[in-house]
mmCIF file of C-alpha atoms and ligand atoms in Angstrom:
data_model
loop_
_atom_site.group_PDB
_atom_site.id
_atom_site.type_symbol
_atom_site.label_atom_id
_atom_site.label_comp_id
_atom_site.label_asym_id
_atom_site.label_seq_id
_atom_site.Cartn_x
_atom_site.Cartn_y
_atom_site.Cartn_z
ATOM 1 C CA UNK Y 1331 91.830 7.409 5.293
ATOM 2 C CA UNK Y 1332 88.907 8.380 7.319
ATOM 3 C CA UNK Y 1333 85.545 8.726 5.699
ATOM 4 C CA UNK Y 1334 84.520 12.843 5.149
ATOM 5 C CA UNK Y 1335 81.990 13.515 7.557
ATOM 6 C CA UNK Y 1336 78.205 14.024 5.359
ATOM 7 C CA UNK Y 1337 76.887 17.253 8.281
ATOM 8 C CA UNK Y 1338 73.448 18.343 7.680
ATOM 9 C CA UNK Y 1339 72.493 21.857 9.836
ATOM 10 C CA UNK Y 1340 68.781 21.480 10.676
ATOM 11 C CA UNK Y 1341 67.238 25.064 10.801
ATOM 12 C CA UNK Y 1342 63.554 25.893 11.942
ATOM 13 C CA UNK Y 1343 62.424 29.199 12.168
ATOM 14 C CA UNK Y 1344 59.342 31.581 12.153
ATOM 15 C CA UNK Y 1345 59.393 34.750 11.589
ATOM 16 C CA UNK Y 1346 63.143 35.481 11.592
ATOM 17 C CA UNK Y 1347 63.809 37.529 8.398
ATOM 18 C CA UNK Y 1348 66.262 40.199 9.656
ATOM 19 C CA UNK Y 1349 68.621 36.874 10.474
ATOM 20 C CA UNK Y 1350 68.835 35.077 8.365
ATOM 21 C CA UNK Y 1351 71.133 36.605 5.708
ATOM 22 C CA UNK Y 1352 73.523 36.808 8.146
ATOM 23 C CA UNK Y 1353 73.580 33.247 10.019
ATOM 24 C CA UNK Y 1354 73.674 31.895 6.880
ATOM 25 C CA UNK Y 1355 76.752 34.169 5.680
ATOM 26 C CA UNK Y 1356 78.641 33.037 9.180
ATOM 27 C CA UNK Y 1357 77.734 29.326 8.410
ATOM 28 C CA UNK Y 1358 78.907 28.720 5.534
ATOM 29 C CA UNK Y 1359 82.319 30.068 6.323
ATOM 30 C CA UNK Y 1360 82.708 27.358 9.112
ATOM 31 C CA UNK Y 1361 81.007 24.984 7.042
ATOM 32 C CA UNK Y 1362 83.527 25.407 4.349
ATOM 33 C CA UNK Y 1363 86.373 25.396 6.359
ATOM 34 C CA UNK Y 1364 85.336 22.253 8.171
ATOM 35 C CA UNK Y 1365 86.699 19.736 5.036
ATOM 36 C CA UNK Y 1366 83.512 17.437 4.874
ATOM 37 C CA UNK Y 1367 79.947 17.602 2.933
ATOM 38 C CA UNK Y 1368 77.545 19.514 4.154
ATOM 39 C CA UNK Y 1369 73.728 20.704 3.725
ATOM 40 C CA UNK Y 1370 71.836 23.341 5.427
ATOM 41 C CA UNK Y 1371 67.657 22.907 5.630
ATOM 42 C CA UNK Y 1372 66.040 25.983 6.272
ATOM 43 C CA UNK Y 1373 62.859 24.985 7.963
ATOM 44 C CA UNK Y 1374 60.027 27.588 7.274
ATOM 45 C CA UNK Y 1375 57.736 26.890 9.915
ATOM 46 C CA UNK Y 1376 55.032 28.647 8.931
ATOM 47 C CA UNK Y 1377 57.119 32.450 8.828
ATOM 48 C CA UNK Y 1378 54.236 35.119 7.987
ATOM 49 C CA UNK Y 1379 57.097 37.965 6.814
ATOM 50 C CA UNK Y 1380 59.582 37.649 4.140
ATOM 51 C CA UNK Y 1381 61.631 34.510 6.071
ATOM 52 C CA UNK Y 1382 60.862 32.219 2.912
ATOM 53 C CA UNK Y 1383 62.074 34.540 0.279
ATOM 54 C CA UNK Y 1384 65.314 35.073 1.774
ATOM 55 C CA UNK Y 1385 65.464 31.681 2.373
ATOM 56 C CA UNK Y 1386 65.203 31.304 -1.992
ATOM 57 C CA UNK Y 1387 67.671 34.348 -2.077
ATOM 58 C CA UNK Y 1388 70.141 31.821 -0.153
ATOM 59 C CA UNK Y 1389 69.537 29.028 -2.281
ATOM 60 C CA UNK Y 1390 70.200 30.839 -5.317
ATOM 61 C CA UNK Y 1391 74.076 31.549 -4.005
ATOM 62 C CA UNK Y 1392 74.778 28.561 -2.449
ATOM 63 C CA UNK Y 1393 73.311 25.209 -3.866
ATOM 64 C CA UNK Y 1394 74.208 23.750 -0.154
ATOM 65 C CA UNK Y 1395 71.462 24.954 0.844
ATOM 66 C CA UNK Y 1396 67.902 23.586 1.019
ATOM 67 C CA UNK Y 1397 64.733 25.265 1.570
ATOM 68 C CA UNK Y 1398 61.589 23.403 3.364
ATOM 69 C CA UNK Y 1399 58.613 25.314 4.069
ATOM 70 C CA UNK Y 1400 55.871 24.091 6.463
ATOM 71 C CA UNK Y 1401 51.967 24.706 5.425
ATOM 72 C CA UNK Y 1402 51.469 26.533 8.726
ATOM 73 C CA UNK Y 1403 53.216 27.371 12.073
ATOM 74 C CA UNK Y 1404 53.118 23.751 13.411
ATOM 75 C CA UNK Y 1405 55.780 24.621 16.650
ATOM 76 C CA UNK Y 1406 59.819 24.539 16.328
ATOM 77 C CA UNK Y 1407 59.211 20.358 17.667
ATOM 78 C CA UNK Y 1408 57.557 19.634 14.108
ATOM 79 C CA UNK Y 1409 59.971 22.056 12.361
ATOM 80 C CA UNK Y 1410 62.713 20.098 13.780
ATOM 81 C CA UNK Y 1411 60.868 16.342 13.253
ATOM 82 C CA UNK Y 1412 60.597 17.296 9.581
ATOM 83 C CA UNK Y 1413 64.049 18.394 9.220
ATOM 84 C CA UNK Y 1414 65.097 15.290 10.644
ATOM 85 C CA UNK Y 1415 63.183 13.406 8.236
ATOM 86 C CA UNK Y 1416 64.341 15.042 4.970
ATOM 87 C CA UNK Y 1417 68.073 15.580 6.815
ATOM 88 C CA UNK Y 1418 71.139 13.086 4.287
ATOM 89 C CA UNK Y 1419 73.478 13.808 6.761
ATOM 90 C CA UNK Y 1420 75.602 11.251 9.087
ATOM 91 C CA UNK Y 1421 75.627 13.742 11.575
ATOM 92 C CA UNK Y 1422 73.071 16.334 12.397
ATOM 93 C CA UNK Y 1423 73.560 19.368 13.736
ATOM 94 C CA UNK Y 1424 70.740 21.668 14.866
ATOM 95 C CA UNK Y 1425 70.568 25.423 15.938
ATOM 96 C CA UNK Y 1426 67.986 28.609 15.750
ATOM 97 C CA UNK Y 1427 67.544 30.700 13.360
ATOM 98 C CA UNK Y 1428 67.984 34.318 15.579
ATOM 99 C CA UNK Y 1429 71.591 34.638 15.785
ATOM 100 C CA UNK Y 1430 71.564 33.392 19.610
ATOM 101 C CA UNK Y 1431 73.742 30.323 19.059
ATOM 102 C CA UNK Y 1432 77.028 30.269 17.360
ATOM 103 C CA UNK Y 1433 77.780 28.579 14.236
ATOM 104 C CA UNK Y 1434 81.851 28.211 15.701
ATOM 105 C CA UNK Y 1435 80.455 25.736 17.926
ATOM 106 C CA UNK Y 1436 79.964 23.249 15.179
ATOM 107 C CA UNK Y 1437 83.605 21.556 14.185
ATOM 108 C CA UNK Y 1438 83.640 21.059 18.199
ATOM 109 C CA UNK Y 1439 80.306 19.060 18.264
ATOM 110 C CA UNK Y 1440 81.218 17.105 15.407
ATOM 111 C CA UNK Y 1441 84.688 16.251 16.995
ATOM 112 C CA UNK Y 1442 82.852 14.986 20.132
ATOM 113 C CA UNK Y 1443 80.237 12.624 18.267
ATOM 114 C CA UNK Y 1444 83.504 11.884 16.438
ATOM 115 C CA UNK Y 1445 84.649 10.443 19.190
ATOM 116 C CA UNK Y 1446 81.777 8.052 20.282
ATOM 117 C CA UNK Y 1447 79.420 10.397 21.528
ATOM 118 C CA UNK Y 1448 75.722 9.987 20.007
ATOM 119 C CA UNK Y 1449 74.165 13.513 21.215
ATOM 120 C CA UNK Y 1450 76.097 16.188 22.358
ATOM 121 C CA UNK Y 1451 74.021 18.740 23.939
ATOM 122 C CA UNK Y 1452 74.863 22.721 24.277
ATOM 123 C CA UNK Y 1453 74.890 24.417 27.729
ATOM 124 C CA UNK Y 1454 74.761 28.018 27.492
ATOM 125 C CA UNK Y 1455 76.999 28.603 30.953
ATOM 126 C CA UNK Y 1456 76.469 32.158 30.172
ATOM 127 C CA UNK Y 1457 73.037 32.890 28.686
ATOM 128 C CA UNK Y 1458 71.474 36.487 27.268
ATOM 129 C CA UNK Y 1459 67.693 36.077 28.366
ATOM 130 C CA UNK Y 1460 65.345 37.591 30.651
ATOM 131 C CA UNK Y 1461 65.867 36.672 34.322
ATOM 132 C CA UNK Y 1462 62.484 35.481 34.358
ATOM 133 C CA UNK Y 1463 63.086 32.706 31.859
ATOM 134 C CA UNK Y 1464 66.684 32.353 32.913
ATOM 135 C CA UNK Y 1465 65.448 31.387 36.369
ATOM 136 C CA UNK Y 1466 62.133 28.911 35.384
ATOM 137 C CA UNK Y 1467 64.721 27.494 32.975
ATOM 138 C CA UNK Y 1468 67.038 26.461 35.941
ATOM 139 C CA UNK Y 1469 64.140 24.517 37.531
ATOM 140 C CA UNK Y 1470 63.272 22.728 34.616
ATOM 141 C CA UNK Y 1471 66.466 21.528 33.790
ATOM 142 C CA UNK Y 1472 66.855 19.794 37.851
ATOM 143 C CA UNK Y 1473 63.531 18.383 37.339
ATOM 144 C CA UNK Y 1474 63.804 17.039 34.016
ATOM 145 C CA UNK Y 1475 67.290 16.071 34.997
ATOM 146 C CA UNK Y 1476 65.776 14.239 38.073
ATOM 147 C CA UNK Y 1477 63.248 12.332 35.932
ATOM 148 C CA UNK Y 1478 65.676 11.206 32.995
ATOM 149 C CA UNK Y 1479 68.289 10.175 34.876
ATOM 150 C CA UNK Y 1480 70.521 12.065 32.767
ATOM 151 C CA UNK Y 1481 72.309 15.004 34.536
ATOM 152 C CA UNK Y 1482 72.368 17.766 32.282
ATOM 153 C CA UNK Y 1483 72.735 21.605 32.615
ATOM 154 C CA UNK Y 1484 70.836 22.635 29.650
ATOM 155 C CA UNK Y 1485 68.056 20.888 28.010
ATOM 156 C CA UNK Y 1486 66.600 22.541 26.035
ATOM 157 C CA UNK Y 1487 69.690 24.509 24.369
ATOM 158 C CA UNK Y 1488 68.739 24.791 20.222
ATOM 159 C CA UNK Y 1489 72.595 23.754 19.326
ATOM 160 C CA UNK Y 1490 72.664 20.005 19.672
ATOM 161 C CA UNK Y 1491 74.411 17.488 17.021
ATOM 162 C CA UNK Y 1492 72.931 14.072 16.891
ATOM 163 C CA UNK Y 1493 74.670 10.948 15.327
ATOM 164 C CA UNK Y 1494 72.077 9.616 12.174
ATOM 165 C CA UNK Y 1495 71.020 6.828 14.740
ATOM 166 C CA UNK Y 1496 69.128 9.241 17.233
ATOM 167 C CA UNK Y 1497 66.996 11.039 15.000
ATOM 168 C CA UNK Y 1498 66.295 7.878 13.217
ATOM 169 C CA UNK Y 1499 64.878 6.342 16.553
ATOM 170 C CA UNK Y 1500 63.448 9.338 17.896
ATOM 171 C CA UNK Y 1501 60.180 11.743 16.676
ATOM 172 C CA UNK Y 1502 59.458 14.877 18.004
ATOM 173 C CA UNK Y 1503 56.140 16.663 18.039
ATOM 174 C CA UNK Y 1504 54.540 19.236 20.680
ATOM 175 C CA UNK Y 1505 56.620 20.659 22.685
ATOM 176 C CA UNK Y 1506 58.956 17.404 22.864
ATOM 177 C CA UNK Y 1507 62.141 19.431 21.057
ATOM 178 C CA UNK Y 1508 62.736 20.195 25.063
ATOM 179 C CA UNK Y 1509 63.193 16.626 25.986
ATOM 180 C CA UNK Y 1510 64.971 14.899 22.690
ATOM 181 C CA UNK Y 1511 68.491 14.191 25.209
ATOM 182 C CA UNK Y 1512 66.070 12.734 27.760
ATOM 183 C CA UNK Y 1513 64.447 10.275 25.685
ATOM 184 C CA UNK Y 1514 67.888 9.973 23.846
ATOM 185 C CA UNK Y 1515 69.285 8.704 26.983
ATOM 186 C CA UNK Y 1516 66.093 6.800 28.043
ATOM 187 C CA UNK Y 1517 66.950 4.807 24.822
ATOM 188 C CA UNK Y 1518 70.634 4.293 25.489
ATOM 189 C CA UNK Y 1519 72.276 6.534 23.638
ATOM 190 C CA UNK Y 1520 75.721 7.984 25.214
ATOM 191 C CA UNK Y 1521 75.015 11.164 25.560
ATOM 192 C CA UNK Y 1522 76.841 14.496 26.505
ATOM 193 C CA UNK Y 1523 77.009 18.186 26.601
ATOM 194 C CA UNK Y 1524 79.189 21.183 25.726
ATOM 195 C CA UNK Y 1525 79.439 24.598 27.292
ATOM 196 C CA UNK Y 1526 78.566 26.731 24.058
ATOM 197 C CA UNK Y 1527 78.784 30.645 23.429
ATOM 198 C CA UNK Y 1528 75.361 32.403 23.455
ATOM 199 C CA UNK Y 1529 74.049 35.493 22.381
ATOM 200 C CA UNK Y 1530 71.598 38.143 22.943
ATOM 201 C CA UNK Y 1531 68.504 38.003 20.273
ATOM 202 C CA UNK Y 1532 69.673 40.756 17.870
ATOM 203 C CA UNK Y 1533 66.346 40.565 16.004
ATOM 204 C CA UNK Y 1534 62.976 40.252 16.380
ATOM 205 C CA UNK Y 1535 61.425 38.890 19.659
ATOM 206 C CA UNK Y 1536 61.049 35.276 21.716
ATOM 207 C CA UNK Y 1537 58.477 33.203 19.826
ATOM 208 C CA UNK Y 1538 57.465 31.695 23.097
ATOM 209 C CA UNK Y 1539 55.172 32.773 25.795
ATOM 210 C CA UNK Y 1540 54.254 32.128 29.471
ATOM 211 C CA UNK Y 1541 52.605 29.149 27.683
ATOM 212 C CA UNK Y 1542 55.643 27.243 27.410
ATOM 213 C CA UNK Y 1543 55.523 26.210 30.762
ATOM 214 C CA UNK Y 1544 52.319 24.494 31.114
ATOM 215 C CA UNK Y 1545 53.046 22.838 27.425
ATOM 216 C CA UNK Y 1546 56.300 21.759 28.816
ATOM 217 C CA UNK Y 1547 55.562 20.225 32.574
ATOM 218 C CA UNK Y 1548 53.090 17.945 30.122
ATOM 219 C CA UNK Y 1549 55.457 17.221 27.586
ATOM 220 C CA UNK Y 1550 57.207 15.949 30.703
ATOM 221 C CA UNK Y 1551 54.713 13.638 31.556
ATOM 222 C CA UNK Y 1552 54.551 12.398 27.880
ATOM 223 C CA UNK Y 1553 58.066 11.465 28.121
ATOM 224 C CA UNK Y 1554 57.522 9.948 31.402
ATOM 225 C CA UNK Y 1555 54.569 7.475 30.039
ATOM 226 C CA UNK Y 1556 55.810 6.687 26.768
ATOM 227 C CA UNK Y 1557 59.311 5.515 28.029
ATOM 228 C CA UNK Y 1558 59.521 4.479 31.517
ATOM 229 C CA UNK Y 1559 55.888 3.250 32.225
ATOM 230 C CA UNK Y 1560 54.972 1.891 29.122
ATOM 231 C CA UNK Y 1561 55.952 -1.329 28.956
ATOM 232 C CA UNK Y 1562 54.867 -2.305 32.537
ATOM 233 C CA UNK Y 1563 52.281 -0.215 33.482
ATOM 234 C CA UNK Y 1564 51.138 -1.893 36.733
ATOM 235 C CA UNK Y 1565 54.649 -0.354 37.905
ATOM 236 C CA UNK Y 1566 53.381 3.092 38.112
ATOM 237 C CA UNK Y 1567 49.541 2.645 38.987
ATOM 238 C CA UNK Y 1568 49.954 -0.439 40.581
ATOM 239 C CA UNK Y 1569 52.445 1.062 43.022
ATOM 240 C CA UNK Y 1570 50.013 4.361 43.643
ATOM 241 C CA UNK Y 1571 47.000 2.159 43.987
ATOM 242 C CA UNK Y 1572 48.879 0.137 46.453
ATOM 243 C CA UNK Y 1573 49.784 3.149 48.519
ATOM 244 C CA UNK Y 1574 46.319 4.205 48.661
ATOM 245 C CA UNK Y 1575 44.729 0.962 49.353
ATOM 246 C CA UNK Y 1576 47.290 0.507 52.600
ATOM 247 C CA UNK Y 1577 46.546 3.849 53.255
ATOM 248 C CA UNK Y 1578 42.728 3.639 52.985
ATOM 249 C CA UNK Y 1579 42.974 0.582 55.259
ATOM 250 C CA UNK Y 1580 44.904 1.619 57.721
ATOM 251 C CA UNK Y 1581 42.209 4.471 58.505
ATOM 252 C CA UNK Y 1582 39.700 1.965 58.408
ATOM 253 C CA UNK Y 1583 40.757 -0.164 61.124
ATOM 254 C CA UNK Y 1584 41.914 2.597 62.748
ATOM 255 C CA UNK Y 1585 37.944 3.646 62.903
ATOM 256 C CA UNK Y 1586 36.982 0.046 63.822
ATOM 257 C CA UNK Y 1587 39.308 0.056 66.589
ATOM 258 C CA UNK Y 1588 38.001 3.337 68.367
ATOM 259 C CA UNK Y 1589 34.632 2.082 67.610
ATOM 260 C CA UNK Y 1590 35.130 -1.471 69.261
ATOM 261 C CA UNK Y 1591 37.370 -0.284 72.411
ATOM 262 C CA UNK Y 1592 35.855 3.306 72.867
ATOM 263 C CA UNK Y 1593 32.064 2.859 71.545
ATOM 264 C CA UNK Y 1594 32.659 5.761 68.922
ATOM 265 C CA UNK Y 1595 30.562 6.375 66.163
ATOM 266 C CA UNK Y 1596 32.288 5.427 62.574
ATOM 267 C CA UNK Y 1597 29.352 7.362 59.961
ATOM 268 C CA UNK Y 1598 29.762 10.873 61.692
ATOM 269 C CA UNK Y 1599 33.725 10.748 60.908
ATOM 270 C CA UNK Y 1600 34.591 12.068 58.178
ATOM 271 C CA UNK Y 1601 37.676 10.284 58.169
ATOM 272 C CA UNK Y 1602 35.466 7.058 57.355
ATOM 273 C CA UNK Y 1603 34.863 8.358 54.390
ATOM 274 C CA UNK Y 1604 38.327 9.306 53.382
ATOM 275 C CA UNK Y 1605 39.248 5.575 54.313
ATOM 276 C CA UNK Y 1606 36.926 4.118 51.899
ATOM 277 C CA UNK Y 1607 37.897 6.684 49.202
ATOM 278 C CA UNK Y 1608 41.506 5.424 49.590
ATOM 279 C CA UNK Y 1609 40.612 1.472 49.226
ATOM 280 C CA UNK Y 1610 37.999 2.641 46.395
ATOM 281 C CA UNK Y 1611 41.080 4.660 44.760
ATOM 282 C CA UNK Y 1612 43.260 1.908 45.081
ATOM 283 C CA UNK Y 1613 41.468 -0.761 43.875
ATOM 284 C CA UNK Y 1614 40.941 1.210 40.579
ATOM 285 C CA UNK Y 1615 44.323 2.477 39.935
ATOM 286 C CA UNK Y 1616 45.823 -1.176 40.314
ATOM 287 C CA UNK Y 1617 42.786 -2.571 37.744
ATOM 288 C CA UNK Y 1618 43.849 0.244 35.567
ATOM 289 C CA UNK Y 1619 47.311 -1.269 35.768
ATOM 290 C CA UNK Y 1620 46.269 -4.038 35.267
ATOM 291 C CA UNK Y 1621 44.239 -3.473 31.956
ATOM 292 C CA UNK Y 1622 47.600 -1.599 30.811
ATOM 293 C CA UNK Y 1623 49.368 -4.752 31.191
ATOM 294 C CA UNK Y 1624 46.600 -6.730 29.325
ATOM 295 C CA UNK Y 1625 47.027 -4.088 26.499
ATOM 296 C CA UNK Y 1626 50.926 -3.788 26.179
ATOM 297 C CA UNK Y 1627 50.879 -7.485 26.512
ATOM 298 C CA UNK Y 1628 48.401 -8.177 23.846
ATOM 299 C CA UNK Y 1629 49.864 -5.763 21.513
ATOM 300 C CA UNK Y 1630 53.196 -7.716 22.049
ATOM 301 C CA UNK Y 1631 55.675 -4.647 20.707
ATOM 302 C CA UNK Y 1632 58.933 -5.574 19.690
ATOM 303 C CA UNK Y 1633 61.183 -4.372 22.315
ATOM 304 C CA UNK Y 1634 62.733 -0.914 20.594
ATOM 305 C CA UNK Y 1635 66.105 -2.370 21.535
ATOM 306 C CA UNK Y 1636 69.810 -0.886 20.319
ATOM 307 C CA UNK Y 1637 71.311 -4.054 19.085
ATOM 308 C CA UNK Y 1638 74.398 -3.815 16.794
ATOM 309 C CA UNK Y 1639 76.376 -6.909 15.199
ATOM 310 C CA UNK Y 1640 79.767 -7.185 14.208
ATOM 311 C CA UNK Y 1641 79.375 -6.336 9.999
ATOM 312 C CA UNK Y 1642 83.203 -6.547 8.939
HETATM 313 N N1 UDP I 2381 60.681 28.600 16.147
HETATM 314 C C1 UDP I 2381 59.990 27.848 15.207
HETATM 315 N N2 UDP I 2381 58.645 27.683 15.350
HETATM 316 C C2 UDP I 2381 57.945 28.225 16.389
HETATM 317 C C3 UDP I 2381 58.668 28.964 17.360
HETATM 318 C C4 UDP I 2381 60.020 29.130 17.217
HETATM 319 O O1 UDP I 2381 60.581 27.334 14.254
HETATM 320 O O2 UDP I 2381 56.739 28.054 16.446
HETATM 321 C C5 UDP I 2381 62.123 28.795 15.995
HETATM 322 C C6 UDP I 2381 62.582 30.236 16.095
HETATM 323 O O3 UDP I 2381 62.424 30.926 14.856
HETATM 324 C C7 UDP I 2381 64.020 30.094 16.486
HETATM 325 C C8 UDP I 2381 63.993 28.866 17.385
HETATM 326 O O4 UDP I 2381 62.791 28.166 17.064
HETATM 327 O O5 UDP I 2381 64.845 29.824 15.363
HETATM 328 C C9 UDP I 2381 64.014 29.233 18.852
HETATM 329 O O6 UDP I 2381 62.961 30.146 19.142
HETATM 330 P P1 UDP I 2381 63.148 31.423 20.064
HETATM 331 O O7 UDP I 2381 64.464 32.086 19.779
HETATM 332 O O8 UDP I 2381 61.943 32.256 19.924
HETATM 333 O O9 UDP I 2381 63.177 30.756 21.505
HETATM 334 P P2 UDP I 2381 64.061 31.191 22.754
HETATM 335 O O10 UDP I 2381 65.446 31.482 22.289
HETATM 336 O O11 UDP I 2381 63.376 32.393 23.311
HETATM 337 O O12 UDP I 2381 63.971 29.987 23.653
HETATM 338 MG MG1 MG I 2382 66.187 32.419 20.731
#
């Protein structure tokens, strides 16, 4: 017989009193008809209204259901990092707190990681948000897409379900909640998505501002550096400080040229002085390369490898 499925539903919210009475009320019912173990954290992330005591009224009905609650507002990527941290079960599932995504999603996404998936990913086809962020959303997701490598619709979509291994091998913090199926897939995970059912915010409003997009582009670089550059840095600046340096030389005997055929004055060019910047430039990107090399090398990290071995 096949093992019961042990599902833990990671929650983090702020500020989201008026729903949760009601998620949890919707929850349950698919939890309970789902045959398998479950646990639901409620991740407190700081909530300034009466988020926490509802979150005890919960507890008190249904012993399924555990309560964390975080010193201060540290950001839904810590919210979800400690969840994942204090989470028992095999599979994780995770999904706001304001009513937008739909609990009836969740015997799907467990069927799919069920069936060798490691990270299945919700795409809201049809979302309920502003145009604005509907719109800034769509560019993300091509760029982020782009970078990764992994060709998704919907990034950064709160209704995800994660095998154990994932959030074992992965830690969130920032604003890095956006890019957890990049870096899953950076790592090797198989990862996929699923067109999920979204709704309008009945409650309460966004907790994110304009600032979410300057947070995010450098999340994005974070993600860039600390999985595809940083175990050979010399890749990345060596190749830029290459560019410039051919660059920066190729003006400079450009100059020489017109000054040993034509007689023309190099110093009152300022084009001589852009040449020089670019040799200057790329002489110091490829040392800083180079140093990068000298300190992933001397630090000698164990390769973060997926390895399995046969155990029966
Ligand atoms: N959230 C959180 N900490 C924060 C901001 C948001 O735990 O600092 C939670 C929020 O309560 C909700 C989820 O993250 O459960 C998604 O936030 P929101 O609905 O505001 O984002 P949007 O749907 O507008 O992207
Ligand atoms: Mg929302």
């Amino acid at each position: 017989m096949e093992e019961k499925n042990k599902i833990s539903v990671v929650i983090p919210l702020y500020n989201e009193e008026e729903s949760l009475l009601e998620l949890h009320k919707t929850l349950k019912k698919v939890l309970e008809n789902m045959n398998c173990n479950y646990e639901v954290l409620f991740i407190d992330d700081g909530s300034t209204d009466k988020s926490w005591e509802k979150i005890k009224e919960i507890r008190k009905e249904n012993p399924f259901v555990r309560g964390i609650k975080l010193r201060k507002n540290y950001g839904k990527s810590s919210a979800l990092d400690i969840g994942f941290r204090h989470s028992g079960g095999d599979i994780i599932i995770t999904m706001d707190a304001d009513l937008q995504d739909d609990p009836q999603e969740i015997p799907e996404l467990v069927s799919i990681i069920n069936s060798g998936y490691d990270l299945v990913s919700g795409w809201k086809k049809i979302r309920y948000d502003p145009f604005i962020k509907k719109y800034t959303s769509r560019f993300f997701n091509l760029v982020t897409s782009k970078i990764s490598g992994i060709r998704l619709h919907d990034f950064n979509c709160g209704l995800k379900a994660y095998r154990k291994e994932v959030i074992d091998s992965i830690r969130v913090y920032g604003e890095l909640h956006r890019y957890i199926p990049a870096l899953a897939h950076i790592q090797g995970f198989k990862v996929t998505e699923k067109v999920v059912k979204h709704h309008p915010r009945k409650y309460g409003k966004t907790k994110f501002g304009a600032s979410r997009f300057v947070k995010g582009f450098f999340d994005l670089l974070t993600v860039l550096f600390t999985t595809r550059f940083i175990r050979r840095p010399l890749h990345l600046f060596g190749t830029l400080g290459l560019i410039s340096f051919i660059l920066g030389t190729g003006i400079t005997i450009y100059l020489t040229v017109l000054k040993f055929l034509y007689g023309e004055y190099l110093t009152n060019r300022p084009l001589f002085l852009v040449g020089i910047l670019f040799i200057i430039l790329g002489v110091q990107l490829f040392s800083i390369g180079l140093i990068g090399e000298m300190i992933t090398k001397s630090l000698n990290t164990e390769e973060d490898i997926l390895i399995k071995e046969i155990t029966e």
